[in-house]
Short mmCIF file of C-alpha atoms in Angstrom, two decimals:
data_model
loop_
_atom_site.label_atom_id
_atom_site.label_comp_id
_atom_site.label_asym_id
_atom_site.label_seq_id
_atom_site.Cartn_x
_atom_site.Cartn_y
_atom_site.Cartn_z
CA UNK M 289 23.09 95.01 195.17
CA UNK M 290 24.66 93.79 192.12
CA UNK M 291 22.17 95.45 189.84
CA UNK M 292 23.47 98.96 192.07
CA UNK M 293 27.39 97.78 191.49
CA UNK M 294 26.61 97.70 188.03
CA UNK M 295 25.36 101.42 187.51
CA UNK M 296 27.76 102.68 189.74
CA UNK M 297 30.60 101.43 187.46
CA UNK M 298 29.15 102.22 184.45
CA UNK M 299 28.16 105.87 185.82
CA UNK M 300 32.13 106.00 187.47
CA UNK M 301 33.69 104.86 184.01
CA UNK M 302 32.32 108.06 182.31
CA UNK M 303 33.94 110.04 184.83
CA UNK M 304 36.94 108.68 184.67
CA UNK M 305 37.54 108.81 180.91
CA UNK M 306 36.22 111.05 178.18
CA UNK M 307 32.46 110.34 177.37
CA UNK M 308 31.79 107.76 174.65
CA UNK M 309 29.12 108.73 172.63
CA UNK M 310 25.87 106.21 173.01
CA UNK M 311 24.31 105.45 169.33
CA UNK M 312 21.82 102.89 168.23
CA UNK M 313 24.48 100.41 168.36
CA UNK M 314 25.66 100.72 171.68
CA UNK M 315 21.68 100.11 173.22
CA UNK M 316 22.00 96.77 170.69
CA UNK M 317 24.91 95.89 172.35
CA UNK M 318 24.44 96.39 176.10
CA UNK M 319 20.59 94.60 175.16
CA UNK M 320 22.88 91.62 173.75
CA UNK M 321 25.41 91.04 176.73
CA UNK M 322 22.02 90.65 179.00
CA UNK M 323 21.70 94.33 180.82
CA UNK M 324 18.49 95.11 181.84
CA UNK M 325 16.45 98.10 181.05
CA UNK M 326 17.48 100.61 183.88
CA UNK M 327 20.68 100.26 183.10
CA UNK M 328 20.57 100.43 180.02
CA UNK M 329 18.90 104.07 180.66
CA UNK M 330 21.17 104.78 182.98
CA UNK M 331 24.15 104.70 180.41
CA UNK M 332 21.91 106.51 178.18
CA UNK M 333 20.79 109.23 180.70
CA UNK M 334 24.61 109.42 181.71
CA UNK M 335 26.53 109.86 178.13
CA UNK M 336 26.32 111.89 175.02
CA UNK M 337 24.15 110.11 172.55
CA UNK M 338 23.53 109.95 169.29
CA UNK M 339 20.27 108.45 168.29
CA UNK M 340 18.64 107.75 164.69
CA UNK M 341 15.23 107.55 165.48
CA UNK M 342 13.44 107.60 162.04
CA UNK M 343 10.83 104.98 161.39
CA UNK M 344 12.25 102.65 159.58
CA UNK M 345 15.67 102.41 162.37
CA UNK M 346 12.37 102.28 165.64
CA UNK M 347 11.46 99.31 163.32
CA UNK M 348 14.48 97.63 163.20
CA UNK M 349 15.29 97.94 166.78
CA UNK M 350 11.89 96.98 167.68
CA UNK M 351 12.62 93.73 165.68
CA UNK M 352 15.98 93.86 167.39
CA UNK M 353 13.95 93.15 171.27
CA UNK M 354 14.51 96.83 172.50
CA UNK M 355 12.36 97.61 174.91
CA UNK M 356 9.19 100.04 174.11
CA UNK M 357 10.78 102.16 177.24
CA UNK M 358 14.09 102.33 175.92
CA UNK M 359 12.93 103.13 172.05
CA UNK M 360 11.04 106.12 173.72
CA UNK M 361 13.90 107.25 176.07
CA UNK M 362 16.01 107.00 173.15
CA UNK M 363 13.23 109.89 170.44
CA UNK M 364 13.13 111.96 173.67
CA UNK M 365 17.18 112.39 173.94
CA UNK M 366 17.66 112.58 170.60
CA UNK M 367 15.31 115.64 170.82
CA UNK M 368 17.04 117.22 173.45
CA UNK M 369 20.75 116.71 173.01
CA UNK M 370 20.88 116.57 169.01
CA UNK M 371 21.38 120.49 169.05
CA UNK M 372 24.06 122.98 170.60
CA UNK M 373 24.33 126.19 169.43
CA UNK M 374 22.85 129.49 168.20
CA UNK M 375 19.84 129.02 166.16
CA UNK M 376 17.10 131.40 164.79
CA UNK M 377 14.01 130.37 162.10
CA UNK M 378 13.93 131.03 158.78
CA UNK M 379 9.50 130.74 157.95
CA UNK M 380 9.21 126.80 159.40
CA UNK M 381 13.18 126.09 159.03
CA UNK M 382 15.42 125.65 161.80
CA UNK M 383 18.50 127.27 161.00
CA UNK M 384 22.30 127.51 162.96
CA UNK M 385 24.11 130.46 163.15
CA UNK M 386 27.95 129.51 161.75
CA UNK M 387 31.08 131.16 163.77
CA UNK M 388 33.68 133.07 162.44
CA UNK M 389 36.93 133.88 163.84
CA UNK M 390 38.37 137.14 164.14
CA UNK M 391 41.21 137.48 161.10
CA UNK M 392 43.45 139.53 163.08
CA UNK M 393 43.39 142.69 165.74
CA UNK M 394 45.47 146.22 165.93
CA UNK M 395 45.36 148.94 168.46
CA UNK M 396 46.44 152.66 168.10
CA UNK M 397 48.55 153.04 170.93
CA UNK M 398 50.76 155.43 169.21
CA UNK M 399 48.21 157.54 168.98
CA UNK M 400 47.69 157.65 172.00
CA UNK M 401 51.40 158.33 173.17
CA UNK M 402 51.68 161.37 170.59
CA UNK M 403 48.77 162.90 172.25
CA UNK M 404 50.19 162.41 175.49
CA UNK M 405 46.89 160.00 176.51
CA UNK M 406 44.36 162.66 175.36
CA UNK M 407 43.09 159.91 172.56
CA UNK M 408 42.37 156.31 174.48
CA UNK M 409 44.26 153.55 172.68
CA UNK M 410 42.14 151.07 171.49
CA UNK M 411 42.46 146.97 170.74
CA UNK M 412 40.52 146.29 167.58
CA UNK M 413 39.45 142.58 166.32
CA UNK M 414 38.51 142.17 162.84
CA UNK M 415 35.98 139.73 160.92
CA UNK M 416 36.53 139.03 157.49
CA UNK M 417 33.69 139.89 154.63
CA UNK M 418 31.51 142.91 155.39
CA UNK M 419 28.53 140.80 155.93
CA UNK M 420 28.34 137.27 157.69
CA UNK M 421 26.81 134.46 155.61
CA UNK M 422 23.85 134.33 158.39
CA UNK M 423 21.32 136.17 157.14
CA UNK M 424 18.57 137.05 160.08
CA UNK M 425 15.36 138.13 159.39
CA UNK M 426 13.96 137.49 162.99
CA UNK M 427 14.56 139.10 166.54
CA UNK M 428 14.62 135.79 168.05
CA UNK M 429 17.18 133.33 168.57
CA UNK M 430 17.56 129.86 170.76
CA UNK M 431 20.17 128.64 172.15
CA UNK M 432 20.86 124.77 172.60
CA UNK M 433 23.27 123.98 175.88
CA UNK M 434 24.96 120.36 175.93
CA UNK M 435 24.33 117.88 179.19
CA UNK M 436 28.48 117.13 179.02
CA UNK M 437 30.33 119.28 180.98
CA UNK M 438 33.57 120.56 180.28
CA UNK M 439 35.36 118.48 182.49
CA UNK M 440 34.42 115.32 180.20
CA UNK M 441 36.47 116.72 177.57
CA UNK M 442 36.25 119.80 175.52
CA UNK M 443 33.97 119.26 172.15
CA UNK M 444 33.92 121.63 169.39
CA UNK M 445 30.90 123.77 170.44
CA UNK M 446 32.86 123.98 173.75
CA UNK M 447 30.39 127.08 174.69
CA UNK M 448 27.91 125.51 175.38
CA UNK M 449 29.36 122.58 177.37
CA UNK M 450 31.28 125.39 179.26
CA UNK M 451 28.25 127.73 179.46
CA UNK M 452 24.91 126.87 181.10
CA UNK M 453 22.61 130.04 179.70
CA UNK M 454 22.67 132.71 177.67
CA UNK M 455 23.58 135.13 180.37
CA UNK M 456 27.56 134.45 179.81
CA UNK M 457 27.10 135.69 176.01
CA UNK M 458 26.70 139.50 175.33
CA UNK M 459 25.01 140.92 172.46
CA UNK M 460 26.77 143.61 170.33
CA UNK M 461 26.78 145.36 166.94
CA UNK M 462 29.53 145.08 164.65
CA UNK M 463 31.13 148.10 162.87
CA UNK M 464 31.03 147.91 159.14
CA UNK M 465 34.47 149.06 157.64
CA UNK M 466 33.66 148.48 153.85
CA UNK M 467 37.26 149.57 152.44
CA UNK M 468 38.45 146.80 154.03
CA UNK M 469 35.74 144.30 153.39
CA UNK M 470 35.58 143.48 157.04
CA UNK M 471 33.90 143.72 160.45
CA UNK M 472 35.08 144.99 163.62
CA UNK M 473 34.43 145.34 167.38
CA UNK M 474 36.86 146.85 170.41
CA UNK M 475 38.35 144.08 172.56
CA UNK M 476 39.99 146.48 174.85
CA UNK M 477 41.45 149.76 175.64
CA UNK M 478 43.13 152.21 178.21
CA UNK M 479 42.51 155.98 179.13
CA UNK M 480 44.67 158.90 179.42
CA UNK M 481 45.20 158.17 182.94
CA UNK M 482 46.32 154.66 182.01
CA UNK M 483 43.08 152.08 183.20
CA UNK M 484 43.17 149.27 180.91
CA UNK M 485 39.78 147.72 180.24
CA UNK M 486 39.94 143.94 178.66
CA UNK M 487 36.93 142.36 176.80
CA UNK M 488 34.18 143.48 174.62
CA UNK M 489 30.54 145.06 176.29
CA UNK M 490 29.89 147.66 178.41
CA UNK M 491 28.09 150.62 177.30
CA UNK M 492 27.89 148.82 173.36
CA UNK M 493 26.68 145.79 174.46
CA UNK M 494 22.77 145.23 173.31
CA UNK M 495 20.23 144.03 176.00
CA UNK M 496 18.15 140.76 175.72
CA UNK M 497 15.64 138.68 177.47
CA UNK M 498 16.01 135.15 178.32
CA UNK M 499 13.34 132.78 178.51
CA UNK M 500 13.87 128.98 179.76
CA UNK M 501 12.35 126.86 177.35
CA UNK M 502 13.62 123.75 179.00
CA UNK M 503 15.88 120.61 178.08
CA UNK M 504 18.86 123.05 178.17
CA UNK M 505 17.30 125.46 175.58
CA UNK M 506 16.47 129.18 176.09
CA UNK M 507 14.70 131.79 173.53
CA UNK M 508 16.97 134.77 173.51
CA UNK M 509 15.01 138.55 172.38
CA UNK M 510 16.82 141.74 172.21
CA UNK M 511 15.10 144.37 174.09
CA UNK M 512 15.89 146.77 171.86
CA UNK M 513 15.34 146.54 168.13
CA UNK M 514 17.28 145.19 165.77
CA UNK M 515 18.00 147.60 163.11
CA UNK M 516 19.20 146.51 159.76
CA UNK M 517 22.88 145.43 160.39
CA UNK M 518 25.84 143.74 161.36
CA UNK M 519 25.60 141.63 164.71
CA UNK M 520 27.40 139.04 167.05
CA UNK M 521 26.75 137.20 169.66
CA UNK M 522 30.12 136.72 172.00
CA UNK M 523 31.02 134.38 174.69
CA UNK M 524 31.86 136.58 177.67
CA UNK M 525 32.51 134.22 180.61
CA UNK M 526 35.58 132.16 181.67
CA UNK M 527 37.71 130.16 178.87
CA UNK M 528 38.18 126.29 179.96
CA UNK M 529 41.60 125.27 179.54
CA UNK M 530 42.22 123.84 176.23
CA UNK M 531 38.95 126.65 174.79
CA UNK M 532 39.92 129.33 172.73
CA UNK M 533 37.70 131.97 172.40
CA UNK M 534 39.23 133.84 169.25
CA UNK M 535 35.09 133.01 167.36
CA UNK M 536 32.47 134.88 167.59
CA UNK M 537 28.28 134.28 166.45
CA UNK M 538 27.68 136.75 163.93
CA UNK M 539 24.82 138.04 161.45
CA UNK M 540 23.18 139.96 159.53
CA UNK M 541 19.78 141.43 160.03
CA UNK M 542 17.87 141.92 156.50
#
């Protein structure tokens, strides 16, 4: 019963307050002030960790009386949780797709008004540089999903704490305007008859499959090709409070 208590506090305290982070330290300590081994994997399996699990720190916490269970709970978090994000390979490399934020965003209304609504108005939000600094060669992509939700507190990848797939990002191509050095997409716009339509998508937006990979990951593949270009990936779903979802995953296919 006491050994139950103790979890149950431990489990309630994360809830409570904003997730500390569990590193190499924090299993030395909890080891040191007598816990056992299940709960010292519950606190691990519970919290956002942050493990160094190279040989020579398994060696020193092996000399340090951690368990052989917790040393291996410990390689297979720090496998699962170490990335969130957008990723794609570069020959055996790894590599994250960077965000930008939009620079700024204009719409031609009057245009619209001095054709009386034959012209739509349109909201326009612009990218700086006429090519992103993530240069794609691939037509695959991962994405890594974090195991704290947003109501733990907001992180800086808040995406994919807030997200749970790929299915609340939308695929799109980005027009080139190379006068201006930058990138744009539509973020909105209304008809003649006065329909406003908010967000980015619809009929632009680019197709993809999703497989599960597990551990919170998925492989991403656009269905249709990927022609030499300008791309983003964009968070369409709903905006946690405190979020702000002014960024968007873009790059460049070679």
């Amino acid at each position: 019963m006491k050994k139950i208590l103790l979890v149950a506090f431990l489990l309630g305290f994360n809830v409570i307050q904003s997730q500390e982070t569990i590193t190499n330290q924090s299993v030395i300590d909890l080891i040191d002030l007598g816990f056992d081994t299940e709960v010292v994997a519950s606190k691990i399996n519970s919290s956002p960790v942050e493990f160094d699990t190279s040989l020579k720190e398994l060696k020193r916490l092996k000399s340090l009386n951690v368990p052989p269970n917790i040393l291996t709970l410990m390689i297979q978090k720090s496998k699962t949780v170490a990335k969130v994000g957008i990723y794609y390979f570069n020959g055996d490399e790894e590599m994250a797709i960077y965000p930008s934020m939009f620079s700024g965003n204009k719409s031609n209304s009057l245009t619209s008004a001095l054709t009386a609504g034959i012209v739509s108005a349109k909201s326009k939000s612009y990218i700086p540089n006429e090519r992103s600094n993530n240069k794609v060669t691939t037509q695959e992509f991962n994405f890594y999903f974090s195991n704290v939700v947003a109501s733990e507190g907001l992180t800086k990848n808040w995406w994919f704490q807030t997200a749970s797939s790929p299915n609340e990002f939308i695929l799109l191509e980005l027009n080139v305007k190379r006068s201006k050095n930058q990138r744009e997409l539509v973020t909105g716009k209304v008809d003649g008859l006065g329909n406003a339509q908010a967000g980015v998508g619809g009929d632009n937006s680019i197709p993809f499959k999703i497989e599960n990979t597990g551990n919170n990951s998925f492989k991403v593949i656009p269905l249709d090709y990927l022609k030499s270009g300008e791309y983003a990936f964009i968070y369409s779903g709903t905006v946690p409070q405190g979020g702000n979802n002014n960024t968007v995953f873009d790059f460049s296919v070679q």
